[in-house]
Amino acid sequence: MTSTADRLVEFDEVLTRYEPVIGLETHVELGTASKMFCGCATTFGAEPNTHTCPVCLGMPGSLPVANAAAIEATIKIGLALGCRIANWSRFARKNYFYPDIPKGFQTSQYDEPLCVAGHLDVEVDGTTHRVEIERVHLEEDTGKNLHVGGATGRIHGADHSLIDFNRAGIPLVEIVTRPVPGAGRLAPEVARAYVTELREIVQALGVSDVRMEQGSLRCDVNISLNPVGDLEWGTRTETKNVNSLRSVERAVRFEMRRQAAVLDSGGRIVQETRHFHEDTGTTSSGRSKEEATDYRYFPEPDLVPLAPDADWIEKLRAELPELPAARRTRLQQEWGISGTEMTWLANAGALGLVEQTVAAGASPGDARKWWLGDLARRANEAGTELGELAVTPAQVAELVRLVNEGTINDGLARQVLDGVLAGQGDPAQVVEAQGLAVMGESDELVAAVEAAIAGAPDVIAKVKAGKVQALGALVGAVMKTTRGKADAPTVKRMLEERVLGS
Amino acid sequence: MTGTSSDLTRVDVAGLSRLLSSGEVSAVEVTRAHLDRIAADDGRLGAYLHVEDDAALAAAAAVDQARATGAELGPLAGVPVALKDLVVTEGVPTTSGSKILEGWRPPYSATVATRLAEAGTVLLGKTNMDEFAMGSSTENSAYQVTRNPWDTDRIPGGSSGGSSAAVAGHLAPWSIGTDTGGSIRQPAAVTGLVGHKPTYGSVSRYGLIAFSSSLDQAGPMARTVLDAAVMHEVIGGHDPRDSTSIDTPLARLADAAREGAAGDLRGVRVGVVRELGGEGHTDGYEPGVLVRTREAIEVLASLGAEVTEVSCPSFDLALPAYYLIAPSEASSNLARYEGVRFGLRAGDDGSRDLDEVMAITREQGFGPEVKRRIILGTYALSSGYYDAYYGQAQKVRTLITRDFGAAFADVDVLVSPTTPTVAFPIGTRVDDPIAMYAADLCTLPASLAGLPAISVPSGLSDGLPVGLQVMAPALADERCYRVAAALEAAQDAARGHRLLDELGTPAGAA
């Protein structure tokens, strides 16, 4: 249980003896207005157990009715992943006892999923890795358990448990990859890139908000190691609930290092579920799958089979939006940037923001400069995503325009940005309200320049003796007295006119 | 047909509708007559698990008031009704005959209950049943034994035995039963009632506590074929809350019953199923039942029907297939009763963990037959056994459906006895599940194929009712009503009265 006790092999060393095979099961909560099998709302964060009804509470006698929008969304995901859409598909009951599944079974899909046999290509370090998709199926989410009274929030040691059924019955799409061999040392990055790309696709389709921190995108990561050159794959572990992109990468890395240590010492890997710990980046043993629950799957008799019409599928295919990979290729050409620069933008989650900033009038270069520079730094400091910052692409474009027009300089622009982020309005309003515009050759600036000259006779002497670059110190002094509002080249010219008489 | 309240309990629904519509009697009078009768007689019969009393009178008074203000009321406004206790009724106790739901007051109503209420009927109460509808005698109720009004030492059939005893005993003019493998038809047959299991998907299952989802159907139990058809028209038809509900208009069922009662069956082709009591298939069938069946078929022929014998060989497999499919689905449907959200919770004394509390709750809350079927079904669905049991049973189901299809290529309806024996004495089969299961021998094929089937009285054997089963193709329920009504009318005419009239009012109840 105690993961801290796990012996670990250095990552680089793992690869000298073992090859990893990874697999990912990703759950996406769909953003439909109502739940999968009833009319309850799906909004996140409501008072516990307020979005419930006899159906999603599994009351005796209640019956499910499948949500057509959820079926459509699942098919869209399948199409975007190049899957074949089944012309005959069924829901199945997955039977097991747990209080967060109100019916004593989860309505899911078993041997007749909606979408099968697709793929997703991801780029890591300039190489393309193809991840085969085994299936995309539709199911319902469980309720949420809250274990009260224990130290860890886990059921172990808890005093009592509460269940919130608001989440029970929210449509959940599960995307299962086939095993991915051959990624080698890039396995952690490939896993991360896959989830990143999948998230982008789902986002582009507009079928989920895919917010990992709210649990609307959740990942289970399967990893096994086999000795280099072995034809057979090793025994895999399944690490559950890896809930950030960074964690996906860390979980793969940790499991590779842990499993290598077990194998090195002559041990064997137990096929089991493991829990990922965000704080330490480690995994710990959950329940063993070797004494696996028998889910007694059988076709759900309360629902009729799904037989999506071929014309409807073609219509959905035709209506698919531009997918992220195609969009990146297009934008890379339009903006004239390199593949590496594009990858940075994408990885920073800045692609859409830059695109919207460009659309609002900024040049691609300026837009990238602000989002990847100052704004990325601020997001990083605040521990948040770029898109979460309280500034819109339109405001960034306005900022760029003010700089290019000479109304403000870069330094002032940063102060303006502070104001925007503090909720003081659009950039022009902040400039106006705080008087942050660059000073012209005003009386105030003339006075500042003359005061600087009068206050530094020694510098003037040096300049007159030919050390012209010494004027830089005076420029700095003027900028300081004007609190950055002066335009530095203007100040320099004014000083030269007065000291050198040119 | 006016006067004392005891008379009102002997009036069929068609008659009550006339009396109420014309204002000859009030809804309160009709309801009070039934409540009085229940108070006087249900101690003997044990038909009801819960009686609405004041609530029923209030509902009846509301109907009377609406009528007094000149409101347009439907023909059934003020007619009382009893519901099998697995029909979910908002605020009214609903137990499905099980201790595990004792005290549960549902927060919603079944579509069937809502449609009956919208038609203005008055809910008298909830009737006893085998626990979770598992049984053929109502002896598996966790609460009480229900007795057959024809002989109170005998079973009223099951699982809808409370509903059959209530209507045959004149404690309700009609009732709702549910049928998974015969639970409407068999109790109707052994109490001298008409009971119809509709085409699967033609009556909403929303709010019926599930036993076996792919088989369960609610349907009418009544004293006449016409009453049954009228009730079917009220509760039937598409319901968007039930995905298996068929979106097609109902046939004109009451008209079919009226047409049948006119007594002309010329052109109707009737197939007698050899495997259900025919030559070489009489094991387990009482001779008296077979005689009544033969006579009934002769009546149909005398009304002009063309009668032929039909063979459906796979019907012999219906019983084993049913006892795999129904328990399998039940094992899953009953998983929700674990004491967390409603009903019984046992053993939660703070010392036990969740799994223990769930286990103790289910151990205490379920009766032996329910446990037997959960174990059977869990086993049949287990990994490694699924194909051999559940999968195989589903294939048998296909074979049975094909046999029906082949038969209906040549005939319009199929007939058989409803049940191999008349009502058996209480206690004689409780310790022999296989003997109990045999009571459903004739009703299972139509259940597995999802077809409509009616049981209509065909006379008495040793003073106890016998039923004839009439089966029809899917969505041809009207054929059942037509043929059944023809038999009913001919036999009533020959007899000079209804079969049920031979069941006198018990001493002291008038």
PDB file of C-alpha atoms in Angstrom, chain A residues 54-55 57-65 93 95 97-99 102-105 163 165 294 296-299 301-304, chain B residues 88 104 108 205-209 213 240-244 329 332-333 335-337 341-342 354 358 362 378 381-383 386 390:
ATOM      1  CA  PRO A  54     -36.775   8.411  -9.791  1.00  0.00           C
ATOM      2  CA  VAL A  55     -34.832   7.281 -12.859  1.00  0.00           C
ATOM      3  CA  LEU A  57     -31.943   7.390  -8.298  1.00  0.00           C
ATOM      4  CA  GLY A  58     -32.814   3.883  -9.459  1.00  0.00           C
ATOM      5  CA  MET A  59     -36.207   3.956  -7.758  1.00  0.00           C
ATOM      6  CA  PRO A  60     -38.200   0.740  -8.147  1.00  0.00           C
ATOM      7  CA  GLY A  61     -40.201   0.754 -11.366  1.00  0.00           C
ATOM      8  CA  SER A  62     -38.314   3.567 -13.075  1.00  0.00           C
ATOM      9  CA  LEU A  63     -37.063   3.059 -16.624  1.00  0.00           C
ATOM     10  CA  PRO A  64     -34.318   4.632 -18.743  1.00  0.00           C
ATOM     11  CA  VAL A  65     -34.828   6.523 -21.991  1.00  0.00           C
ATOM     12  CA  ARG A  93     -25.820  -3.933 -17.791  1.00  0.00           C
ATOM     13  CA  ASN A  95     -23.658  -5.599 -12.536  1.00  0.00           C
ATOM     14  CA  PHE A  97     -22.805  -3.554  -5.854  1.00  0.00           C
ATOM     15  CA  TYR A  98     -21.707  -0.109  -4.811  1.00  0.00           C
ATOM     16  CA  PRO A  99     -23.819   2.644  -3.311  1.00  0.00           C
ATOM     17  CA  PRO A 102     -28.187   3.403  -7.735  1.00  0.00           C
ATOM     18  CA  LYS A 103     -29.534   0.491  -9.765  1.00  0.00           C
ATOM     19  CA  GLY A 104     -26.967  -2.057  -8.675  1.00  0.00           C
ATOM     20  CA  PHE A 105     -25.679  -2.002 -12.229  1.00  0.00           C
ATOM     21  CA  ILE A 163     -23.425  10.170  -1.710  1.00  0.00           C
ATOM     22  CA  PHE A 165     -26.330  11.521  -7.064  1.00  0.00           C
ATOM     23  CA  ASP A 294     -17.642 -10.847 -12.544  1.00  0.00           C
ATOM     24  CA  ARG A 296     -22.317 -10.507 -15.427  1.00  0.00           C
ATOM     25  CA  TYR A 297     -22.852  -8.318 -18.478  1.00  0.00           C
ATOM     26  CA  PHE A 298     -26.046  -8.892 -20.423  1.00  0.00           C
ATOM     27  CA  PRO A 299     -27.967  -6.782 -22.938  1.00  0.00           C
ATOM     28  CA  PRO A 301     -33.652  -5.253 -21.697  1.00  0.00           C
ATOM     29  CA  ASP A 302     -35.078  -1.848 -20.768  1.00  0.00           C
ATOM     30  CA  LEU A 303     -33.525  -0.183 -23.821  1.00  0.00           C
ATOM     31  CA  VAL A 304     -33.963  -0.975 -27.467  1.00  0.00           C
TER      32      VAL A 304
ATOM     33  CA  VAL B  88     -45.904   2.327  -8.123  1.00  0.00           C
ATOM     34  CA  TRP B 104     -41.778   2.727   1.121  1.00  0.00           C
ATOM     35  CA  TYR B 108     -43.980   9.121  -8.282  1.00  0.00           C
ATOM     36  CA  ARG B 205     -43.904  -0.635 -17.860  1.00  0.00           C
ATOM     37  CA  TYR B 206     -42.909   2.724 -16.380  1.00  0.00           C
ATOM     38  CA  GLY B 207     -43.537   2.419 -12.670  1.00  0.00           C
ATOM     39  CA  LEU B 208     -44.095  -1.324 -12.582  1.00  0.00           C
ATOM     40  CA  ILE B 209     -41.582  -2.782 -10.162  1.00  0.00           C
ATOM     41  CA  SER B 213     -37.904  -6.592 -17.884  1.00  0.00           C
ATOM     42  CA  PRO B 240     -42.253   7.911 -24.054  1.00  0.00           C
ATOM     43  CA  ARG B 241     -41.004   6.999 -20.564  1.00  0.00           C
ATOM     44  CA  ASP B 242     -40.741   3.332 -21.550  1.00  0.00           C
ATOM     45  CA  SER B 243     -38.233   2.743 -24.361  1.00  0.00           C
ATOM     46  CA  THR B 244     -39.769  -0.643 -25.119  1.00  0.00           C
ATOM     47  CA  GLU B 329     -32.991 -10.391 -15.391  1.00  0.00           C
ATOM     48  CA  SER B 332     -29.990  -7.640 -11.907  1.00  0.00           C
ATOM     49  CA  ASN B 333     -33.320  -5.856 -11.368  1.00  0.00           C
ATOM     50  CA  ALA B 335     -29.732  -5.488  -7.103  1.00  0.00           C
ATOM     51  CA  ARG B 336     -31.028  -2.023  -6.217  1.00  0.00           C
ATOM     52  CA  TYR B 337     -32.563  -3.259  -2.990  1.00  0.00           C
ATOM     53  CA  ARG B 341     -31.794   4.727  -0.468  1.00  0.00           C
ATOM     54  CA  PHE B 342     -35.214   3.239   0.303  1.00  0.00           C
ATOM     55  CA  LEU B 354     -21.352  -1.322   3.987  1.00  0.00           C
ATOM     56  CA  MET B 358     -26.163  -4.737   2.340  1.00  0.00           C
ATOM     57  CA  ARG B 362     -30.943  -8.609   1.577  1.00  0.00           C
ATOM     58  CA  THR B 378     -26.615 -14.765 -10.955  1.00  0.00           C
ATOM     59  CA  LEU B 381     -25.180 -14.780 -16.124  1.00  0.00           C
ATOM     60  CA  SER B 382     -21.774 -15.657 -14.748  1.00  0.00           C
ATOM     61  CA  SER B 383     -18.727 -15.481 -16.908  1.00  0.00           C
ATOM     62  CA  TYR B 386     -23.576 -17.124 -19.898  1.00  0.00           C
ATOM     63  CA  TYR B 390     -28.735 -17.233 -20.690  1.00  0.00           C
TER      64      TYR B 390
END
